[in-house]
Amino acid sequence: MSLELNIHTDIRRASTPSSELYTSPSVFEAMKDRIFAASWQFAALERDLKAPGQTWPFTLLPGFLDEPLLFTRDYDDQLHCLSNVCTHRGNLVCEQGGIEKQLRCRYHGRRFDLRGRMLGMPEFEGVVDFPSESDHLPQVAFERWGGMLFVSLKPSFSFAEAFAPMQQRLHWLDVGSFRFSPEHSKDYLIQANWALYCENYLEGFHIPYVHASLNAVLDYGNYTTETYRYSNLQLGYAKDGELSFQLPASSPDYGKRIGAYYYWIFPNLMFNFYPWGLSVNVVKPITVSQTRVTFLTFVADEQLFESGTVAMIDRVEREDEAVVENVQRGVRSRLYRKGRYSPRREQGTHHFHLLLAEFLSSKNEV
Ligand code: FES
Ligand SMILES: [Fe+2]
């Protein structure tokens, strides 16, 4: 398949991407560098990196990007994100997290400080131009927000460009003070392409058809979508009598009965704000037709967060999975190629497809 998606910018004239987007192994492969290495990815929780000397190795998007990285906190209390690949012959430097004074590769003993600077190497006397800049561990761009750490291997836009619309709109929320709840966080395995999962998330069109329980509390008539450069917002209004945010006068939404803010950040991050707190969904491609979605739960208000909350999210998630898995089977059909959009209800999905087209385009050759 050509990587040119050709999505018309006018939603009234546009057609959806042809089905190879969700089925072609070569498109899936191209997405790794063009989309995922170029964007901001969730990497870790800051609570795992509290102590000076802490090292925290991880693989960015296991089975997909498969990039070995390492967070460290040095003794000046500064965080660093480094390549975890030894600059000698490529062994993994840090295999297990812990508290360390320095890093030492177990293969031939090359040593680095916690900022990634090479300190020394046995048996290298006489090596010309050694050490040089390329003997230090490469630094990886990272940003923190709300107790979460995000990284980008080759950012083609800044973190602020992607996150600022959400941060500004919700400036009155102290997301960093929310309590992460591991017992209410879990992974879902979905037999569908990651992009089908995202585009389903990006429209409320299906709510009355697929989610009876959600439809009972949301005011579907008022449901709106706002698009920004690299993110968009679906605003869920609460029905009368249902839980809504107590918004301060400084909020641009003051006076509205908002039940949920659903923020999506290109390509695969979802931040769902509710009066009780935040549910983050990280969509992780595995194969062209398999995806893992990690749900992270952060509680802002223990009173409002009750057992029914998680059960409701879980139910809605399984309803979405069922329909998205059916779509994966559908887009494999020889008799389906593409469709059209509802201008009123599918702006978020259209926005996603425009961004996919932009990043997959050969003008973005890497
Ligand atoms: S690969 Fe690390 S010291 Fe040789
Ligand atoms: Fe849904």
mmCIF file with all atom_site columns, N, CA, C and O in Angstrom, residues 281-323:
data_model
loop_
_atom_site.group_PDB
_atom_site.id
_atom_site.type_symbol
_atom_site.label_atom_id
_atom_site.label_alt_id
_atom_site.label_comp_id
_atom_site.label_asym_id
_atom_site.label_entity_id
_atom_site.label_seq_id
_atom_site.pdbx_PDB_ins_code
_atom_site.Cartn_x
_atom_site.Cartn_y
_atom_site.Cartn_z
_atom_site.occupancy
_atom_site.B_iso_or_equiv
_atom_site.pdbx_formal_charge
_atom_site.auth_seq_id
_atom_site.auth_comp_id
_atom_site.auth_asym_id
_atom_site.auth_atom_id
_atom_site.pdbx_PDB_model_num
ATOM 1   N N  . ASN A 1 281 ? -5.399  6.191  29.349 1.00 0.00 ? 281 ASN A N  1
ATOM 2   C CA . ASN A 1 281 ? -5.310  4.992  28.506 1.00 0.00 ? 281 ASN A CA 1
ATOM 3   C C  . ASN A 1 281 ? -4.100  5.153  27.594 1.00 0.00 ? 281 ASN A C  1
ATOM 4   O O  . ASN A 1 281 ? -3.993  6.141  26.872 1.00 0.00 ? 281 ASN A O  1
ATOM 5   N N  . VAL A 1 282 ? -3.215  4.171  27.643 1.00 0.00 ? 282 VAL A N  1
ATOM 6   C CA . VAL A 1 282 ? -2.054  4.161  26.757 1.00 0.00 ? 282 VAL A CA 1
ATOM 7   C C  . VAL A 1 282 ? -2.248  3.013  25.769 1.00 0.00 ? 282 VAL A C  1
ATOM 8   O O  . VAL A 1 282 ? -2.333  1.854  26.170 1.00 0.00 ? 282 VAL A O  1
ATOM 9   N N  . VAL A 1 283 ? -2.347  3.360  24.494 1.00 0.00 ? 283 VAL A N  1
ATOM 10  C CA . VAL A 1 283 ? -2.639  2.373  23.456 1.00 0.00 ? 283 VAL A CA 1
ATOM 11  C C  . VAL A 1 283 ? -1.311  1.889  22.862 1.00 0.00 ? 283 VAL A C  1
ATOM 12  O O  . VAL A 1 283 ? -0.547  2.692  22.313 1.00 0.00 ? 283 VAL A O  1
ATOM 13  N N  . LYS A 1 284 ? -1.032  0.588  23.013 1.00 0.00 ? 284 LYS A N  1
ATOM 14  C CA . LYS A 1 284 ? 0.283   0.051  22.636 1.00 0.00 ? 284 LYS A CA 1
ATOM 15  C C  . LYS A 1 284 ? 0.129   -0.986 21.529 1.00 0.00 ? 284 LYS A C  1
ATOM 16  O O  . LYS A 1 284 ? -0.365  -2.089 21.780 1.00 0.00 ? 284 LYS A O  1
ATOM 17  N N  . PRO A 1 285 ? 0.571   -0.659 20.323 1.00 0.00 ? 285 PRO A N  1
ATOM 18  C CA . PRO A 1 285 ? 0.480   -1.640 19.246 1.00 0.00 ? 285 PRO A CA 1
ATOM 19  C C  . PRO A 1 285 ? 1.351   -2.859 19.568 1.00 0.00 ? 285 PRO A C  1
ATOM 20  O O  . PRO A 1 285 ? 2.428   -2.727 20.147 1.00 0.00 ? 285 PRO A O  1
ATOM 21  N N  . ILE A 1 286 ? 0.883   -4.036 19.196 1.00 0.00 ? 286 ILE A N  1
ATOM 22  C CA . ILE A 1 286 ? 1.702   -5.251 19.335 1.00 0.00 ? 286 ILE A CA 1
ATOM 23  C C  . ILE A 1 286 ? 1.959   -5.831 17.941 1.00 0.00 ? 286 ILE A C  1
ATOM 24  O O  . ILE A 1 286 ? 3.088   -5.958 17.517 1.00 0.00 ? 286 ILE A O  1
ATOM 25  N N  . THR A 1 287 ? 0.879   -6.178 17.254 1.00 0.00 ? 287 THR A N  1
ATOM 26  C CA . THR A 1 287 ? 1.001   -6.593 15.855 1.00 0.00 ? 287 THR A CA 1
ATOM 27  C C  . THR A 1 287 ? -0.023  -5.773 15.072 1.00 0.00 ? 287 THR A C  1
ATOM 28  O O  . THR A 1 287 ? -0.766  -4.977 15.642 1.00 0.00 ? 287 THR A O  1
ATOM 29  N N  . VAL A 1 288 ? -0.080  -6.027 13.773 1.00 0.00 ? 288 VAL A N  1
ATOM 30  C CA . VAL A 1 288 ? -0.998  -5.258 12.933 1.00 0.00 ? 288 VAL A CA 1
ATOM 31  C C  . VAL A 1 288 ? -2.459  -5.471 13.379 1.00 0.00 ? 288 VAL A C  1
ATOM 32  O O  . VAL A 1 288 ? -3.311  -4.619 13.165 1.00 0.00 ? 288 VAL A O  1
ATOM 33  N N  . SER A 1 289 ? -2.724  -6.577 14.060 1.00 0.00 ? 289 SER A N  1
ATOM 34  C CA . SER A 1 289 ? -4.110  -6.832 14.478 1.00 0.00 ? 289 SER A CA 1
ATOM 35  C C  . SER A 1 289 ? -4.212  -7.151 15.968 1.00 0.00 ? 289 SER A C  1
ATOM 36  O O  . SER A 1 289 ? -5.146  -7.824 16.402 1.00 0.00 ? 289 SER A O  1
ATOM 37  N N  . GLN A 1 290 ? -3.250  -6.651 16.746 1.00 0.00 ? 290 GLN A N  1
ATOM 38  C CA . GLN A 1 290 ? -3.319  -6.877 18.189 1.00 0.00 ? 290 GLN A CA 1
ATOM 39  C C  . GLN A 1 290 ? -2.757  -5.662 18.929 1.00 0.00 ? 290 GLN A C  1
ATOM 40  O O  . GLN A 1 290 ? -1.721  -5.110 18.528 1.00 0.00 ? 290 GLN A O  1
ATOM 41  N N  . THR A 1 291 ? -3.442  -5.296 20.007 1.00 0.00 ? 291 THR A N  1
ATOM 42  C CA . THR A 1 291 ? -3.109  -4.064 20.725 1.00 0.00 ? 291 THR A CA 1
ATOM 43  C C  . THR A 1 291 ? -3.284  -4.292 22.222 1.00 0.00 ? 291 THR A C  1
ATOM 44  O O  . THR A 1 291 ? -4.217  -4.982 22.639 1.00 0.00 ? 291 THR A O  1
ATOM 45  N N  . ARG A 1 292 ? -2.375  -3.705 22.984 1.00 0.00 ? 292 ARG A N  1
ATOM 46  C CA . ARG A 1 292 ? -2.547  -3.712 24.433 1.00 0.00 ? 292 ARG A CA 1
ATOM 47  C C  . ARG A 1 292 ? -2.923  -2.294 24.853 1.00 0.00 ? 292 ARG A C  1
ATOM 48  O O  . ARG A 1 292 ? -2.331  -1.327 24.374 1.00 0.00 ? 292 ARG A O  1
ATOM 49  N N  . VAL A 1 293 ? -3.912  -2.176 25.726 1.00 0.00 ? 293 VAL A N  1
ATOM 50  C CA . VAL A 1 293 ? -4.270  -0.851 26.228 1.00 0.00 ? 293 VAL A CA 1
ATOM 51  C C  . VAL A 1 293 ? -4.110  -0.868 27.742 1.00 0.00 ? 293 VAL A C  1
ATOM 52  O O  . VAL A 1 293 ? -4.727  -1.680 28.431 1.00 0.00 ? 293 VAL A O  1
ATOM 53  N N  . THR A 1 294 ? -3.238  0.007  28.233 1.00 0.00 ? 294 THR A N  1
ATOM 54  C CA . THR A 1 294 ? -2.989  0.105  29.669 1.00 0.00 ? 294 THR A CA 1
ATOM 55  C C  . THR A 1 294 ? -3.875  1.208  30.243 1.00 0.00 ? 294 THR A C  1
ATOM 56  O O  . THR A 1 294 ? -3.852  2.338  29.751 1.00 0.00 ? 294 THR A O  1
ATOM 57  N N  . PHE A 1 295 ? -4.667  0.851  31.239 1.00 0.00 ? 295 PHE A N  1
ATOM 58  C CA . PHE A 1 295 ? -5.512  1.821  31.953 1.00 0.00 ? 295 PHE A CA 1
ATOM 59  C C  . PHE A 1 295 ? -4.839  2.157  33.275 1.00 0.00 ? 295 PHE A C  1
ATOM 60  O O  . PHE A 1 295 ? -4.606  1.263  34.094 1.00 0.00 ? 295 PHE A O  1
ATOM 61  N N  . LEU A 1 296 ? -4.541  3.427  33.479 1.00 0.00 ? 296 LEU A N  1
ATOM 62  C CA . LEU A 1 296 ? -3.944  3.890  34.731 1.00 0.00 ? 296 LEU A CA 1
ATOM 63  C C  . LEU A 1 296 ? -4.976  4.764  35.445 1.00 0.00 ? 296 LEU A C  1
ATOM 64  O O  . LEU A 1 296 ? -5.525  5.689  34.842 1.00 0.00 ? 296 LEU A O  1
ATOM 65  N N  . THR A 1 297 ? -5.221  4.465  36.706 1.00 0.00 ? 297 THR A N  1
ATOM 66  C CA . THR A 1 297 ? -6.256  5.181  37.448 1.00 0.00 ? 297 THR A CA 1
ATOM 67  C C  . THR A 1 297 ? -5.633  6.086  38.509 1.00 0.00 ? 297 THR A C  1
ATOM 68  O O  . THR A 1 297 ? -4.824  5.628  39.315 1.00 0.00 ? 297 THR A O  1
ATOM 69  N N  . PHE A 1 298 ? -6.026  7.353  38.479 1.00 0.00 ? 298 PHE A N  1
ATOM 70  C CA . PHE A 1 298 ? -5.546  8.352  39.446 1.00 0.00 ? 298 PHE A CA 1
ATOM 71  C C  . PHE A 1 298 ? -6.772  8.955  40.143 1.00 0.00 ? 298 PHE A C  1
ATOM 72  O O  . PHE A 1 298 ? -7.660  9.494  39.477 1.00 0.00 ? 298 PHE A O  1
ATOM 73  N N  . VAL A 1 299 ? -6.776  8.875  41.461 1.00 0.00 ? 299 VAL A N  1
ATOM 74  C CA . VAL A 1 299 ? -7.961  9.312  42.208 1.00 0.00 ? 299 VAL A CA 1
ATOM 75  C C  . VAL A 1 299 ? -7.736  10.709 42.779 1.00 0.00 ? 299 VAL A C  1
ATOM 76  O O  . VAL A 1 299 ? -6.725  10.969 43.439 1.00 0.00 ? 299 VAL A O  1
ATOM 77  N N  . ALA A 1 300 ? -8.699  11.602 42.513 1.00 0.00 ? 300 ALA A N  1
ATOM 78  C CA . ALA A 1 300 ? -8.625  12.970 43.051 1.00 0.00 ? 300 ALA A CA 1
ATOM 79  C C  . ALA A 1 300 ? -9.511  13.095 44.285 1.00 0.00 ? 300 ALA A C  1
ATOM 80  O O  . ALA A 1 300 ? -9.186  13.790 45.233 1.00 0.00 ? 300 ALA A O  1
ATOM 81  N N  . ASP A 1 301 ? -10.657 12.428 44.260 1.00 0.00 ? 301 ASP A N  1
ATOM 82  C CA . ASP A 1 301 ? -11.649 12.573 45.337 1.00 0.00 ? 301 ASP A CA 1
ATOM 83  C C  . ASP A 1 301 ? -12.102 11.180 45.766 1.00 0.00 ? 301 ASP A C  1
ATOM 84  O O  . ASP A 1 301 ? -12.846 10.507 45.047 1.00 0.00 ? 301 ASP A O  1
ATOM 85  N N  . GLU A 1 302 ? -11.611 10.770 46.941 1.00 0.00 ? 302 GLU A N  1
ATOM 86  C CA . GLU A 1 302 ? -11.877 9.394  47.399 1.00 0.00 ? 302 GLU A CA 1
ATOM 87  C C  . GLU A 1 302 ? -13.369 9.151  47.608 1.00 0.00 ? 302 GLU A C  1
ATOM 88  O O  . GLU A 1 302 ? -13.850 8.041  47.421 1.00 0.00 ? 302 GLU A O  1
ATOM 89  N N  . GLN A 1 303 ? -14.107 10.203 47.991 1.00 0.00 ? 303 GLN A N  1
ATOM 90  C CA . GLN A 1 303 ? -15.546 10.031 48.232 1.00 0.00 ? 303 GLN A CA 1
ATOM 91  C C  . GLN A 1 303 ? -16.294 9.735  46.930 1.00 0.00 ? 303 GLN A C  1
ATOM 92  O O  . GLN A 1 303 ? -17.183 8.894  46.885 1.00 0.00 ? 303 GLN A O  1
ATOM 93  N N  . LEU A 1 304 ? -15.909 10.466 45.892 1.00 0.00 ? 304 LEU A N  1
ATOM 94  C CA . LEU A 1 304 ? -16.625 10.306 44.619 1.00 0.00 ? 304 LEU A CA 1
ATOM 95  C C  . LEU A 1 304 ? -16.198 9.027  43.889 1.00 0.00 ? 304 LEU A C  1
ATOM 96  O O  . LEU A 1 304 ? -16.908 8.531  43.025 1.00 0.00 ? 304 LEU A O  1
ATOM 97  N N  . PHE A 1 305 ? -14.998 8.542  44.228 1.00 0.00 ? 305 PHE A N  1
ATOM 98  C CA . PHE A 1 305 ? -14.482 7.353  43.565 1.00 0.00 ? 305 PHE A CA 1
ATOM 99  C C  . PHE A 1 305 ? -14.976 6.130  44.327 1.00 0.00 ? 305 PHE A C  1
ATOM 100 O O  . PHE A 1 305 ? -14.573 5.870  45.449 1.00 0.00 ? 305 PHE A O  1
ATOM 101 N N  . GLU A 1 306 ? -15.883 5.386  43.738 1.00 0.00 ? 306 GLU A N  1
ATOM 102 C CA . GLU A 1 306 ? -16.401 4.217  44.441 1.00 0.00 ? 306 GLU A CA 1
ATOM 103 C C  . GLU A 1 306 ? -16.283 3.005  43.533 1.00 0.00 ? 306 GLU A C  1
ATOM 104 O O  . GLU A 1 306 ? -15.897 3.120  42.377 1.00 0.00 ? 306 GLU A O  1
ATOM 105 N N  . SER A 1 307 ? -16.639 1.893  44.071 1.00 0.00 ? 307 SER A N  1
ATOM 106 C CA . SER A 1 307 ? -16.438 0.644  43.331 1.00 0.00 ? 307 SER A CA 1
ATOM 107 C C  . SER A 1 307 ? -17.202 0.679  41.997 1.00 0.00 ? 307 SER A C  1
ATOM 108 O O  . SER A 1 307 ? -16.744 0.161  40.992 1.00 0.00 ? 307 SER A O  1
ATOM 109 N N  . GLY A 1 308 ? -18.345 1.338  41.989 1.00 0.00 ? 308 GLY A N  1
ATOM 110 C CA . GLY A 1 308 ? -19.133 1.402  40.760 1.00 0.00 ? 308 GLY A CA 1
ATOM 111 C C  . GLY A 1 308 ? -18.410 2.108  39.624 1.00 0.00 ? 308 GLY A C  1
ATOM 112 O O  . GLY A 1 308 ? -18.636 1.812  38.447 1.00 0.00 ? 308 GLY A O  1
ATOM 113 N N  . THR A 1 309 ? -17.503 3.005  39.980 1.00 0.00 ? 309 THR A N  1
ATOM 114 C CA . THR A 1 309 ? -16.779 3.783  38.971 1.00 0.00 ? 309 THR A CA 1
ATOM 115 C C  . THR A 1 309 ? -15.957 2.867  38.070 1.00 0.00 ? 309 THR A C  1
ATOM 116 O O  . THR A 1 309 ? -16.013 2.948  36.849 1.00 0.00 ? 309 THR A O  1
ATOM 117 N N  . VAL A 1 310 ? -15.169 1.989  38.700 1.00 0.00 ? 310 VAL A N  1
ATOM 118 C CA . VAL A 1 310 ? -14.280 1.115  37.945 1.00 0.00 ? 310 VAL A CA 1
ATOM 119 C C  . VAL A 1 310 ? -15.105 0.092  37.158 1.00 0.00 ? 310 VAL A C  1
ATOM 120 O O  . VAL A 1 310 ? -14.791 -0.233 36.012 1.00 0.00 ? 310 VAL A O  1
ATOM 121 N N  . ALA A 1 311 ? -16.169 -0.390 37.765 1.00 0.00 ? 311 ALA A N  1
ATOM 122 C CA . ALA A 1 311 ? -17.029 -1.371 37.080 1.00 0.00 ? 311 ALA A CA 1
ATOM 123 C C  . ALA A 1 311 ? -17.625 -0.752 35.816 1.00 0.00 ? 311 ALA A C  1
ATOM 124 O O  . ALA A 1 311 ? -17.707 -1.394 34.768 1.00 0.00 ? 311 ALA A O  1
ATOM 125 N N  . MET A 1 312 ? -18.007 0.514  35.906 1.00 0.00 ? 312 MET A N  1
ATOM 126 C CA . MET A 1 312 ? -18.579 1.215  34.753 1.00 0.00 ? 312 MET A CA 1
ATOM 127 C C  . MET A 1 312 ? -17.539 1.377  33.639 1.00 0.00 ? 312 MET A C  1
ATOM 128 O O  . MET A 1 312 ? -17.814 1.102  32.472 1.00 0.00 ? 312 MET A O  1
ATOM 129 N N  . ILE A 1 313 ? -16.318 1.794  34.020 1.00 0.00 ? 313 ILE A N  1
ATOM 130 C CA . ILE A 1 313 ? -15.253 1.961  33.024 1.00 0.00 ? 313 ILE A CA 1
ATOM 131 C C  . ILE A 1 313 ? -14.950 0.623  32.362 1.00 0.00 ? 313 ILE A C  1
ATOM 132 O O  . ILE A 1 313 ? -14.778 0.525  31.146 1.00 0.00 ? 313 ILE A O  1
ATOM 133 N N  . ASP A 1 314 ? -14.903 -0.430 33.164 1.00 0.00 ? 314 ASP A N  1
ATOM 134 C CA . ASP A 1 314 ? -14.603 -1.763 32.648 1.00 0.00 ? 314 ASP A CA 1
ATOM 135 C C  . ASP A 1 314 ? -15.691 -2.228 31.678 1.00 0.00 ? 314 ASP A C  1
ATOM 136 O O  . ASP A 1 314 ? -15.408 -2.796 30.630 1.00 0.00 ? 314 ASP A O  1
ATOM 137 N N  . ARG A 1 315 ? -16.922 -1.950 32.018 1.00 0.00 ? 315 ARG A N  1
ATOM 138 C CA . ARG A 1 315 ? -18.027 -2.354 31.140 1.00 0.00 ? 315 ARG A CA 1
ATOM 139 C C  . ARG A 1 315 ? -17.961 -1.625 29.788 1.00 0.00 ? 315 ARG A C  1
ATOM 140 O O  . ARG A 1 315 ? -18.069 -2.231 28.727 1.00 0.00 ? 315 ARG A O  1
ATOM 141 N N  . VAL A 1 316 ? -17.754 -0.302 29.859 1.00 0.00 ? 316 VAL A N  1
ATOM 142 C CA . VAL A 1 316 ? -17.668 0.493  28.629 1.00 0.00 ? 316 VAL A CA 1
ATOM 143 C C  . VAL A 1 316 ? -16.489 0.016  27.782 1.00 0.00 ? 316 VAL A C  1
ATOM 144 O O  . VAL A 1 316 ? -16.586 -0.122 26.565 1.00 0.00 ? 316 VAL A O  1
ATOM 145 N N  . GLU A 1 317 ? -15.374 -0.294 28.441 1.00 0.00 ? 317 GLU A N  1
ATOM 146 C CA . GLU A 1 317 ? -14.186 -0.757 27.729 1.00 0.00 ? 317 GLU A CA 1
ATOM 147 C C  . GLU A 1 317 ? -14.489 -2.066 26.984 1.00 0.00 ? 317 GLU A C  1
ATOM 148 O O  . GLU A 1 317 ? -14.134 -2.233 25.822 1.00 0.00 ? 317 GLU A O  1
ATOM 149 N N  . ARG A 1 318 ? -15.157 -2.982 27.651 1.00 0.00 ? 318 ARG A N  1
ATOM 150 C CA . ARG A 1 318 ? -15.421 -4.276 26.994 1.00 0.00 ? 318 ARG A CA 1
ATOM 151 C C  . ARG A 1 318 ? -16.433 -4.132 25.859 1.00 0.00 ? 318 ARG A C  1
ATOM 152 O O  . ARG A 1 318 ? -16.352 -4.826 24.853 1.00 0.00 ? 318 ARG A O  1
ATOM 153 N N  . GLU A 1 319 ? -17.353 -3.185 26.013 1.00 0.00 ? 319 GLU A N  1
ATOM 154 C CA . GLU A 1 319 ? -18.274 -2.903 24.892 1.00 0.00 ? 319 GLU A CA 1
ATOM 155 C C  . GLU A 1 319 ? -17.505 -2.340 23.698 1.00 0.00 ? 319 GLU A C  1
ATOM 156 O O  . GLU A 1 319 ? -17.756 -2.707 22.548 1.00 0.00 ? 319 GLU A O  1
ATOM 157 N N  . ASP A 1 320 ? -16.532 -1.445 23.981 1.00 0.00 ? 320 ASP A N  1
ATOM 158 C CA . ASP A 1 320 ? -15.707 -0.900 22.899 1.00 0.00 ? 320 ASP A CA 1
ATOM 159 C C  . ASP A 1 320 ? -14.869 -1.996 22.241 1.00 0.00 ? 320 ASP A C  1
ATOM 160 O O  . ASP A 1 320 ? -14.765 -2.059 21.018 1.00 0.00 ? 320 ASP A O  1
ATOM 161 N N  . GLU A 1 321 ? -14.255 -2.840 23.067 1.00 0.00 ? 321 GLU A N  1
ATOM 162 C CA . GLU A 1 321 ? -13.418 -3.920 22.523 1.00 0.00 ? 321 GLU A CA 1
ATOM 163 C C  . GLU A 1 321 ? -14.212 -4.799 21.567 1.00 0.00 ? 321 GLU A C  1
ATOM 164 O O  . GLU A 1 321 ? -13.738 -5.154 20.487 1.00 0.00 ? 321 GLU A O  1
ATOM 165 N N  . ALA A 1 322 ? -15.399 -5.153 21.989 1.00 0.00 ? 322 ALA A N  1
ATOM 166 C CA . ALA A 1 322 ? -16.197 -6.073 21.163 1.00 0.00 ? 322 ALA A CA 1
ATOM 167 C C  . ALA A 1 322 ? -16.453 -5.454 19.789 1.00 0.00 ? 322 ALA A C  1
ATOM 168 O O  . ALA A 1 322 ? -16.291 -6.114 18.755 1.00 0.00 ? 322 ALA A O  1
ATOM 169 N N  . VAL A 1 323 ? -16.800 -4.175 19.769 1.00 0.00 ? 323 VAL A N  1
ATOM 170 C CA . VAL A 1 323 ? -17.130 -3.568 18.481 1.00 0.00 ? 323 VAL A CA 1
ATOM 171 C C  . VAL A 1 323 ? -15.873 -3.343 17.652 1.00 0.00 ? 323 VAL A C  1
ATOM 172 O O  . VAL A 1 323 ? -15.847 -3.582 16.436 1.00 0.00 ? 323 VAL A O  1
#
